[in-house]
């Protein structure tokens, strides 16, 4: 447990289907600023969660921190 003070977290998810391809994009927004190391670690965690692994087998998944 990192004990990072990120404050409130907002998550926006969008789904796009084109030419038989599905793309799921997630945008994460944190109340308090994050350093690059924290952003990269949180993107890695988001990409490796069980839901992402399941969806990623059939779709393209993107994660962005704003």
PDB file of N, CA, C and O in Angstrom:
ATOM      1  N   UNK A   1       0.851  -1.178   0.000  1.00  0.00           N
ATOM      2  CA  UNK A   1       0.000   0.000   0.000  1.00  0.00           C
ATOM      3  C   UNK A   1       0.888   1.229   0.000  1.00  0.00           C
ATOM      4  O   UNK A   1       1.679   1.435   0.903  1.00  0.00           O
ATOM      5  N   UNK A   2       0.742   2.071  -0.997  1.00  0.00           N
ATOM      6  CA  UNK A   2       1.650   3.210  -1.197  1.00  0.00           C
ATOM      7  C   UNK A   2       1.339   4.419  -0.322  1.00  0.00           C
ATOM      8  O   UNK A   2       2.180   5.264  -0.131  1.00  0.00           O
ATOM      9  N   UNK A   3       0.090   4.542   0.147  1.00  0.00           N
ATOM     10  CA  UNK A   3      -0.319   5.679   0.974  1.00  0.00           C
ATOM     11  C   UNK A   3      -0.138   7.009   0.235  1.00  0.00           C
ATOM     12  O   UNK A   3       0.225   8.016   0.828  1.00  0.00           O
ATOM     13  N   UNK A   4      -0.385   7.013  -1.088  1.00  0.00           N
ATOM     14  CA  UNK A   4      -0.313   8.239  -1.863  1.00  0.00           C
ATOM     15  C   UNK A   4      -1.574   9.054  -1.604  1.00  0.00           C
ATOM     16  O   UNK A   4      -2.684   8.540  -1.652  1.00  0.00           O
ATOM     17  N   UNK A   5      -1.421  10.333  -1.392  1.00  0.00           N
ATOM     18  CA  UNK A   5      -2.567  11.208  -1.200  1.00  0.00           C
ATOM     19  C   UNK A   5      -2.985  11.752  -2.566  1.00  0.00           C
ATOM     20  O   UNK A   5      -2.485  12.778  -3.017  1.00  0.00           O
ATOM     21  N   UNK A   6      -3.890  11.033  -3.232  1.00  0.00           N
ATOM     22  CA  UNK A   6      -4.325  11.443  -4.562  1.00  0.00           C
ATOM     23  C   UNK A   6      -5.636  12.216  -4.526  1.00  0.00           C
ATOM     24  O   UNK A   6      -6.054  12.768  -5.529  1.00  0.00           O
ATOM     25  N   UNK A   7      -6.286  12.263  -3.355  1.00  0.00           N
ATOM     26  CA  UNK A   7      -7.564  12.960  -3.236  1.00  0.00           C
ATOM     27  C   UNK A   7      -8.659  12.211  -3.971  1.00  0.00           C
ATOM     28  O   UNK A   7      -8.594  11.005  -4.167  1.00  0.00           O
ATOM     29  N   UNK A   8      -9.653  12.951  -4.414  1.00  0.00           N
ATOM     30  CA  UNK A   8     -10.780  12.359  -5.142  1.00  0.00           C
ATOM     31  C   UNK A   8     -10.313  11.872  -6.514  1.00  0.00           C
ATOM     32  O   UNK A   8      -9.409  12.448  -7.123  1.00  0.00           O
ATOM     33  N   UNK A   9     -10.944  10.811  -6.990  1.00  0.00           N
ATOM     34  CA  UNK A   9     -10.606  10.237  -8.288  1.00  0.00           C
ATOM     35  C   UNK A   9     -11.861  10.231  -9.160  1.00  0.00           C
ATOM     36  O   UNK A   9     -12.919   9.802  -8.724  1.00  0.00           O
ATOM     37  N   UNK A  10     -11.723  10.734 -10.386  1.00  0.00           N
ATOM     38  CA  UNK A  10     -12.805  10.683 -11.371  1.00  0.00           C
ATOM     39  C   UNK A  10     -12.359   9.767 -12.501  1.00  0.00           C
ATOM     40  O   UNK A  10     -11.214   9.833 -12.944  1.00  0.00           O
ATOM     41  N   UNK A  11     -13.270   8.915 -12.960  1.00  0.00           N
ATOM     42  CA  UNK A  11     -12.966   7.992 -14.052  1.00  0.00           C
ATOM     43  C   UNK A  11     -14.034   8.150 -15.124  1.00  0.00           C
ATOM     44  O   UNK A  11     -15.226   8.091 -14.837  1.00  0.00           O
ATOM     45  N   UNK A  12     -13.595   8.362 -16.351  1.00  0.00           N
ATOM     46  CA  UNK A  12     -14.506   8.421 -17.494  1.00  0.00           C
ATOM     47  C   UNK A  12     -14.141   7.274 -18.431  1.00  0.00           C
ATOM     48  O   UNK A  12     -12.967   7.035 -18.714  1.00  0.00           O
ATOM     49  N   UNK A  13     -15.149   6.548 -18.889  1.00  0.00           N
ATOM     50  CA  UNK A  13     -14.934   5.406 -19.775  1.00  0.00           C
ATOM     51  C   UNK A  13     -15.722   5.639 -21.060  1.00  0.00           C
ATOM     52  O   UNK A  13     -16.881   6.049 -21.020  1.00  0.00           O
ATOM     53  N   UNK A  14     -15.080   5.367 -22.194  1.00  0.00           N
ATOM     54  CA  UNK A  14     -15.784   5.466 -23.470  1.00  0.00           C
ATOM     55  C   UNK A  14     -15.558   4.195 -24.272  1.00  0.00           C
ATOM     56  O   UNK A  14     -14.521   3.528 -24.142  1.00  0.00           O
ATOM     57  N   UNK A  15     -16.530   3.855 -25.076  1.00  0.00           N
ATOM     58  CA  UNK A  15     -16.494   2.664 -25.914  1.00  0.00           C
ATOM     59  C   UNK A  15     -16.689   3.100 -27.357  1.00  0.00           C
ATOM     60  O   UNK A  15     -17.603   3.870 -27.672  1.00  0.00           O
ATOM     61  N   UNK A  16     -15.814   2.632 -28.244  1.00  0.00           N
ATOM     62  CA  UNK A  16     -15.888   3.001 -29.658  1.00  0.00           C
ATOM     63  C   UNK A  16     -15.788   1.723 -30.486  1.00  0.00           C
ATOM     64  O   UNK A  16     -14.901   0.895 -30.254  1.00  0.00           O
ATOM     65  N   UNK A  17     -16.699   1.573 -31.431  1.00  0.00           N
ATOM     66  CA  UNK A  17     -16.670   0.421 -32.332  1.00  0.00           C
ATOM     67  C   UNK A  17     -16.571   0.925 -33.762  1.00  0.00           C
ATOM     68  O   UNK A  17     -17.417   1.687 -34.213  1.00  0.00           O
ATOM     69  N   UNK A  18     -15.525   0.463 -34.449  1.00  0.00           N
ATOM     70  CA  UNK A  18     -15.322   0.835 -35.856  1.00  0.00           C
ATOM     71  C   UNK A  18     -14.736  -0.333 -36.601  1.00  0.00           C
ATOM     72  O   UNK A  18     -13.759  -0.944 -36.148  1.00  0.00           O
ATOM     73  N   UNK A  19     -15.308  -0.640 -37.729  1.00  0.00           N
ATOM     74  CA  UNK A  19     -14.794  -1.693 -38.613  1.00  0.00           C
ATOM     75  C   UNK A  19     -14.535  -2.999 -37.856  1.00  0.00           C
ATOM     76  O   UNK A  19     -13.505  -3.644 -38.039  1.00  0.00           O
ATOM     77  N   UNK A  20     -15.443  -3.377 -36.975  1.00  0.00           N
ATOM     78  CA  UNK A  20     -15.312  -4.632 -36.240  1.00  0.00           C
ATOM     79  C   UNK A  20     -14.316  -4.592 -35.094  1.00  0.00           C
ATOM     80  O   UNK A  20     -14.052  -5.613 -34.465  1.00  0.00           O
ATOM     81  N   UNK A  21     -13.759  -3.423 -34.815  1.00  0.00           N
ATOM     82  CA  UNK A  21     -12.785  -3.279 -33.727  1.00  0.00           C
ATOM     83  C   UNK A  21     -13.406  -2.469 -32.599  1.00  0.00           C
ATOM     84  O   UNK A  21     -14.029  -1.439 -32.836  1.00  0.00           O
ATOM     85  N   UNK A  22     -13.238  -2.956 -31.375  1.00  0.00           N
ATOM     86  CA  UNK A  22     -13.750  -2.263 -30.200  1.00  0.00           C
ATOM     87  C   UNK A  22     -12.588  -1.643 -29.438  1.00  0.00           C
ATOM     88  O   UNK A  22     -11.599  -2.317 -29.159  1.00  0.00           O
ATOM     89  N   UNK A  23     -12.714  -0.365 -29.112  1.00  0.00           N
ATOM     90  CA  UNK A  23     -11.708   0.332 -28.323  1.00  0.00           C
ATOM     91  C   UNK A  23     -12.375   0.891 -27.075  1.00  0.00           C
ATOM     92  O   UNK A  23     -13.382   1.588 -27.171  1.00  0.00           O
ATOM     93  N   UNK A  24     -11.811   0.549 -25.923  1.00  0.00           N
ATOM     94  CA  UNK A  24     -12.294   1.067 -24.645  1.00  0.00           C
ATOM     95  C   UNK A  24     -11.225   1.998 -24.099  1.00  0.00           C
ATOM     96  O   UNK A  24     -10.075   1.598 -23.929  1.00  0.00           O
ATOM     97  N   UNK A  25     -11.614   3.245 -23.841  1.00  0.00           N
ATOM     98  CA  UNK A  25     -10.669   4.233 -23.306  1.00  0.00           C
ATOM     99  C   UNK A  25     -11.104   4.633 -21.905  1.00  0.00           C
ATOM    100  O   UNK A  25     -12.285   4.855 -21.660  1.00  0.00           O
ATOM    101  N   UNK A  26     -10.122   4.713 -21.020  1.00  0.00           N
ATOM    102  CA  UNK A  26     -10.386   5.143 -19.645  1.00  0.00           C
ATOM    103  C   UNK A  26      -9.538   6.372 -19.364  1.00  0.00           C
ATOM    104  O   UNK A  26      -8.345   6.383 -19.627  1.00  0.00           O
ATOM    105  N   UNK A  27     -10.165   7.397 -18.847  1.00  0.00           N
ATOM    106  CA  UNK A  27      -9.450   8.614 -18.454  1.00  0.00           C
ATOM    107  C   UNK A  27      -9.580   8.754 -16.944  1.00  0.00           C
ATOM    108  O   UNK A  27     -10.686   8.759 -16.409  1.00  0.00           O
ATOM    109  N   UNK A  28      -8.445   8.856 -16.278  1.00  0.00           N
ATOM    110  CA  UNK A  28      -8.408   8.985 -14.828  1.00  0.00           C
ATOM    111  C   UNK A  28      -8.011  10.406 -14.479  1.00  0.00           C
ATOM    112  O   UNK A  28      -7.069  10.956 -15.049  1.00  0.00           O
ATOM    113  N   UNK A  29      -8.725  11.003 -13.543  1.00  0.00           N
ATOM    114  CA  UNK A  29      -8.411  12.367 -13.105  1.00  0.00           C
ATOM    115  C   UNK A  29      -8.319  12.350 -11.576  1.00  0.00           C
ATOM    116  O   UNK A  29      -9.227  11.867 -10.898  1.00  0.00           O
ATOM    117  N   UNK A  30      -7.226  12.887 -11.062  1.00  0.00           N
ATOM    118  CA  UNK A  30      -6.971  12.900  -9.628  1.00  0.00           C
ATOM    119  C   UNK A  30      -7.035  14.328  -9.096  1.00  0.00           C
ATOM    120  O   UNK A  30      -6.563  15.259  -9.748  1.00  0.00           O
ATOM    121  N   UNK A  31      -7.591  14.475  -7.926  1.00  0.00           N
ATOM    122  CA  UNK A  31      -7.725  15.791  -7.299  1.00  0.00           C
ATOM    123  C   UNK A  31      -6.364  16.433  -7.045  1.00  0.00           C
ATOM    124  O   UNK A  31      -6.176  17.620  -7.271  1.00  0.00           O
ATOM    125  N   UNK A  32      -5.412  15.643  -6.580  1.00  0.00           N
ATOM    126  CA  UNK A  32      -4.075  16.150  -6.280  1.00  0.00           C
ATOM    127  C   UNK A  32      -3.108  15.727  -7.383  1.00  0.00           C
ATOM    128  O   UNK A  32      -3.235  14.639  -7.929  1.00  0.00           O
ATOM    129  N   UNK A  33      -2.132  16.567  -7.708  1.00  0.00           N
ATOM    130  CA  UNK A  33      -1.171  16.242  -8.771  1.00  0.00           C
ATOM    131  C   UNK A  33      -0.362  14.992  -8.443  1.00  0.00           C
ATOM    132  O   UNK A  33      -0.065  14.712  -7.286  1.00  0.00           O
ATOM    133  N   UNK A  34       0.002  14.258  -9.503  1.00  0.00           N
ATOM    134  CA  UNK A  34       0.838  13.067  -9.367  1.00  0.00           C
ATOM    135  C   UNK A  34       2.161  13.295 -10.088  1.00  0.00           C
ATOM    136  O   UNK A  34       2.197  13.942 -11.135  1.00  0.00           O
ATOM    137  N   UNK A  35       3.222  12.726  -9.550  1.00  0.00           N
ATOM    138  CA  UNK A  35       4.499  12.764 -10.266  1.00  0.00           C
ATOM    139  C   UNK A  35       4.462  11.674 -11.342  1.00  0.00           C
ATOM    140  O   UNK A  35       3.617  10.768 -11.306  1.00  0.00           O
ATOM    141  N   UNK A  36       5.359  11.759 -12.316  1.00  0.00           N
ATOM    142  CA  UNK A  36       5.376  10.808 -13.432  1.00  0.00           C
ATOM    143  C   UNK A  36       5.445   9.359 -12.955  1.00  0.00           C
ATOM    144  O   UNK A  36       4.773   8.489 -13.509  1.00  0.00           O
ATOM    145  N   UNK A  37       6.252   9.077 -11.940  1.00  0.00           N
ATOM    146  CA  UNK A  37       6.394   7.712 -11.427  1.00  0.00           C
ATOM    147  C   UNK A  37       5.045   7.175 -10.935  1.00  0.00           C
ATOM    148  O   UNK A  37       4.694   6.027 -11.195  1.00  0.00           O
ATOM    149  N   UNK A  38       4.297   8.007 -10.233  1.00  0.00           N
ATOM    150  CA  UNK A  38       2.985   7.595  -9.739  1.00  0.00           C
ATOM    151  C   UNK A  38       2.023   7.353 -10.907  1.00  0.00           C
ATOM    152  O   UNK A  38       1.288   6.367 -10.912  1.00  0.00           O
ATOM    153  N   UNK A  39       2.042   8.242 -11.893  1.00  0.00           N
ATOM    154  CA  UNK A  39       1.170   8.074 -13.054  1.00  0.00           C
ATOM    155  C   UNK A  39       1.468   6.766 -13.773  1.00  0.00           C
ATOM    156  O   UNK A  39       0.553   6.009 -14.103  1.00  0.00           O
ATOM    157  N   UNK A  40       2.732   6.492 -14.021  1.00  0.00           N
ATOM    158  CA  UNK A  40       3.114   5.271 -14.728  1.00  0.00           C
ATOM    159  C   UNK A  40       2.716   4.025 -13.942  1.00  0.00           C
ATOM    160  O   UNK A  40       2.247   3.042 -14.512  1.00  0.00           O
ATOM    161  N   UNK A  41       2.889   4.071 -12.642  1.00  0.00           N
ATOM    162  CA  UNK A  41       2.519   2.918 -11.801  1.00  0.00           C
ATOM    163  C   UNK A  41       1.012   2.694 -11.821  1.00  0.00           C
ATOM    164  O   UNK A  41       0.545   1.561 -11.935  1.00  0.00           O
ATOM    165  N   UNK A  42       0.234   3.763 -11.736  1.00  0.00           N
ATOM    166  CA  UNK A  42      -1.223   3.622 -11.744  1.00  0.00           C
ATOM    167  C   UNK A  42      -1.737   3.155 -13.106  1.00  0.00           C
ATOM    168  O   UNK A  42      -2.689   2.369 -13.175  1.00  0.00           O
ATOM    169  N   UNK A  43      -1.107   3.582 -14.184  1.00  0.00           N
ATOM    170  CA  UNK A  43      -1.468   3.083 -15.519  1.00  0.00           C
ATOM    171  C   UNK A  43      -1.175   1.591 -15.600  1.00  0.00           C
ATOM    172  O   UNK A  43      -1.988   0.809 -16.107  1.00  0.00           O
ATOM    173  N   UNK A  44      -0.025   1.179 -15.085  1.00  0.00           N
ATOM    174  CA  UNK A  44       0.338  -0.240 -15.081  1.00  0.00           C
ATOM    175  C   UNK A  44      -0.679  -1.065 -14.289  1.00  0.00           C
ATOM    176  O   UNK A  44      -1.116  -2.125 -14.728  1.00  0.00           O
ATOM    177  N   UNK A  45      -1.085  -0.571 -13.123  1.00  0.00           N
ATOM    178  CA  UNK A  45      -2.073  -1.266 -12.299  1.00  0.00           C
ATOM    179  C   UNK A  45      -3.403  -1.370 -13.053  1.00  0.00           C
ATOM    180  O   UNK A  45      -4.029  -2.437 -13.081  1.00  0.00           O
ATOM    181  N   UNK A  46      -3.833  -0.280 -13.676  1.00  0.00           N
ATOM    182  CA  UNK A  46      -5.095  -0.284 -14.422  1.00  0.00           C
ATOM    183  C   UNK A  46      -5.061  -1.294 -15.570  1.00  0.00           C
ATOM    184  O   UNK A  46      -6.037  -1.993 -15.818  1.00  0.00           O
ATOM    185  N   UNK A  47      -3.935  -1.372 -16.265  1.00  0.00           N
ATOM    186  CA  UNK A  47      -3.815  -2.297 -17.395  1.00  0.00           C
ATOM    187  C   UNK A  47      -3.751  -3.759 -16.958  1.00  0.00           C
ATOM    188  O   UNK A  47      -4.100  -4.649 -17.728  1.00  0.00           O
ATOM    189  N   UNK A  48      -3.302  -4.016 -15.735  1.00  0.00           N
ATOM    190  CA  UNK A  48      -3.112  -5.387 -15.278  1.00  0.00           C
ATOM    191  C   UNK A  48      -4.202  -5.912 -14.362  1.00  0.00           C
ATOM    192  O   UNK A  48      -4.094  -7.034 -13.873  1.00  0.00           O
ATOM    193  N   UNK A  49      -5.253  -5.134 -14.150  1.00  0.00           N
ATOM    194  CA  UNK A  49      -6.332  -5.620 -13.298  1.00  0.00           C
ATOM    195  C   UNK A  49      -7.093  -6.738 -14.025  1.00  0.00           C
ATOM    196  O   UNK A  49      -7.072  -6.812 -15.256  1.00  0.00           O
ATOM    197  N   UNK A  50      -7.776  -7.621 -13.302  1.00  0.00           N
ATOM    198  CA  UNK A  50      -8.483  -8.743 -13.941  1.00  0.00           C
ATOM    199  C   UNK A  50      -9.513  -8.319 -14.992  1.00  0.00           C
ATOM    200  O   UNK A  50      -9.653  -8.963 -16.026  1.00  0.00           O
ATOM    201  N   UNK A  51     -10.209  -7.226 -14.754  1.00  0.00           N
ATOM    202  CA  UNK A  51     -11.202  -6.767 -15.730  1.00  0.00           C
ATOM    203  C   UNK A  51     -10.512  -6.338 -17.025  1.00  0.00           C
ATOM    204  O   UNK A  51     -10.961  -6.684 -18.124  1.00  0.00           O
ATOM    205  N   UNK A  52      -9.413  -5.617 -16.917  1.00  0.00           N
ATOM    206  CA  UNK A  52      -8.680  -5.190 -18.112  1.00  0.00           C
ATOM    207  C   UNK A  52      -8.149  -6.382 -18.887  1.00  0.00           C
ATOM    208  O   UNK A  52      -8.189  -6.397 -20.120  1.00  0.00           O
ATOM    209  N   UNK A  53      -7.648  -7.383 -18.177  1.00  0.00           N
ATOM    210  CA  UNK A  53      -7.128  -8.572 -18.859  1.00  0.00           C
ATOM    211  C   UNK A  53      -8.242  -9.291 -19.613  1.00  0.00           C
ATOM    212  O   UNK A  53      -8.055  -9.752 -20.732  1.00  0.00           O
ATOM    213  N   UNK A  54      -9.411  -9.378 -19.013  1.00  0.00           N
ATOM    214  CA  UNK A  54     -10.542 -10.038 -19.664  1.00  0.00           C
ATOM    215  C   UNK A  54     -11.007  -9.249 -20.881  1.00  0.00           C
ATOM    216  O   UNK A  54     -11.181  -9.804 -21.965  1.00  0.00           O
ATOM    217  N   UNK A  55     -11.199  -7.946 -20.723  1.00  0.00           N
ATOM    218  CA  UNK A  55     -11.652  -7.116 -21.836  1.00  0.00           C
ATOM    219  C   UNK A  55     -10.593  -6.975 -22.917  1.00  0.00           C
ATOM    220  O   UNK A  55     -10.903  -6.893 -24.099  1.00  0.00           O
ATOM    221  N   UNK A  56      -9.336  -6.943 -22.522  1.00  0.00           N
ATOM    222  CA  UNK A  56      -8.244  -6.755 -23.463  1.00  0.00           C
ATOM    223  C   UNK A  56      -8.095  -7.892 -24.448  1.00  0.00           C
ATOM    224  O   UNK A  56      -7.577  -7.707 -25.545  1.00  0.00           O
ATOM    225  N   UNK A  57      -8.579  -9.076 -24.071  1.00  0.00           N
ATOM    226  CA  UNK A  57      -8.492 -10.208 -24.975  1.00  0.00           C
ATOM    227  C   UNK A  57      -9.374 -10.001 -26.208  1.00  0.00           C
ATOM    228  O   UNK A  57      -9.099 -10.550 -27.271  1.00  0.00           O
ATOM    229  N   UNK A  58     -10.423  -9.192 -26.085  1.00  0.00           N
ATOM    230  CA  UNK A  58     -11.359  -8.989 -27.183  1.00  0.00           C
ATOM    231  C   UNK A  58     -11.389  -7.545 -27.689  1.00  0.00           C
ATOM    232  O   UNK A  58     -12.088  -7.259 -28.633  1.00  0.00           O
ATOM    233  N   UNK A  59     -10.642  -6.653 -27.057  1.00  0.00           N
ATOM    234  CA  UNK A  59     -10.733  -5.233 -27.370  1.00  0.00           C
ATOM    235  C   UNK A  59      -9.370  -4.571 -27.229  1.00  0.00           C
ATOM    236  O   UNK A  59      -8.443  -5.135 -26.687  1.00  0.00           O
ATOM    237  N   UNK A  60      -9.284  -3.342 -27.684  1.00  0.00           N
ATOM    238  CA  UNK A  60      -8.125  -2.505 -27.422  1.00  0.00           C
ATOM    239  C   UNK A  60      -8.464  -1.641 -26.207  1.00  0.00           C
ATOM    240  O   UNK A  60      -9.528  -1.036 -26.144  1.00  0.00           O
ATOM    241  N   UNK A  61      -7.566  -1.607 -25.231  1.00  0.00           N
ATOM    242  CA  UNK A  61      -7.788  -0.816 -24.016  1.00  0.00           C
ATOM    243  C   UNK A  61      -6.754   0.285 -23.931  1.00  0.00           C
ATOM    244  O   UNK A  61      -5.577   0.070 -24.135  1.00  0.00           O
ATOM    245  N   UNK A  62      -7.217   1.500 -23.600  1.00  0.00           N
ATOM    246  CA  UNK A  62      -6.326   2.640 -23.419  1.00  0.00           C
ATOM    247  C   UNK A  62      -6.565   3.235 -22.046  1.00  0.00           C
ATOM    248  O   UNK A  62      -7.689   3.248 -21.559  1.00  0.00           O
ATOM    249  N   UNK A  63      -5.494   3.727 -21.426  1.00  0.00           N
ATOM    250  CA  UNK A  63      -5.598   4.397 -20.131  1.00  0.00           C
ATOM    251  C   UNK A  63      -4.866   5.724 -20.257  1.00  0.00           C
ATOM    252  O   UNK A  63      -3.757   5.793 -20.764  1.00  0.00           O
ATOM    253  N   UNK A  64      -5.497   6.792 -19.764  1.00  0.00           N
ATOM    254  CA  UNK A  64      -4.890   8.125 -19.783  1.00  0.00           C
ATOM    255  C   UNK A  64      -5.147   8.795 -18.449  1.00  0.00           C
ATOM    256  O   UNK A  64      -6.240   8.708 -17.904  1.00  0.00           O
ATOM    257  N   UNK A  65      -4.127   9.461 -17.934  1.00  0.00           N
ATOM    258  CA  UNK A  65      -4.284  10.237 -16.698  1.00  0.00           C
ATOM    259  C   UNK A  65      -4.254  11.710 -17.065  1.00  0.00           C
ATOM    260  O   UNK A  65      -3.354  12.167 -17.758  1.00  0.00           O
ATOM    261  N   UNK A  66      -5.266  12.429 -16.623  1.00  0.00           N
ATOM    262  CA  UNK A  66      -5.364  13.881 -16.889  1.00  0.00           C
ATOM    263  C   UNK A  66      -4.981  14.652 -15.658  1.00  0.00           C
ATOM    264  O   UNK A  66      -5.211  14.285 -14.579  1.00  0.00           O
TER     265      UNK A  66
END
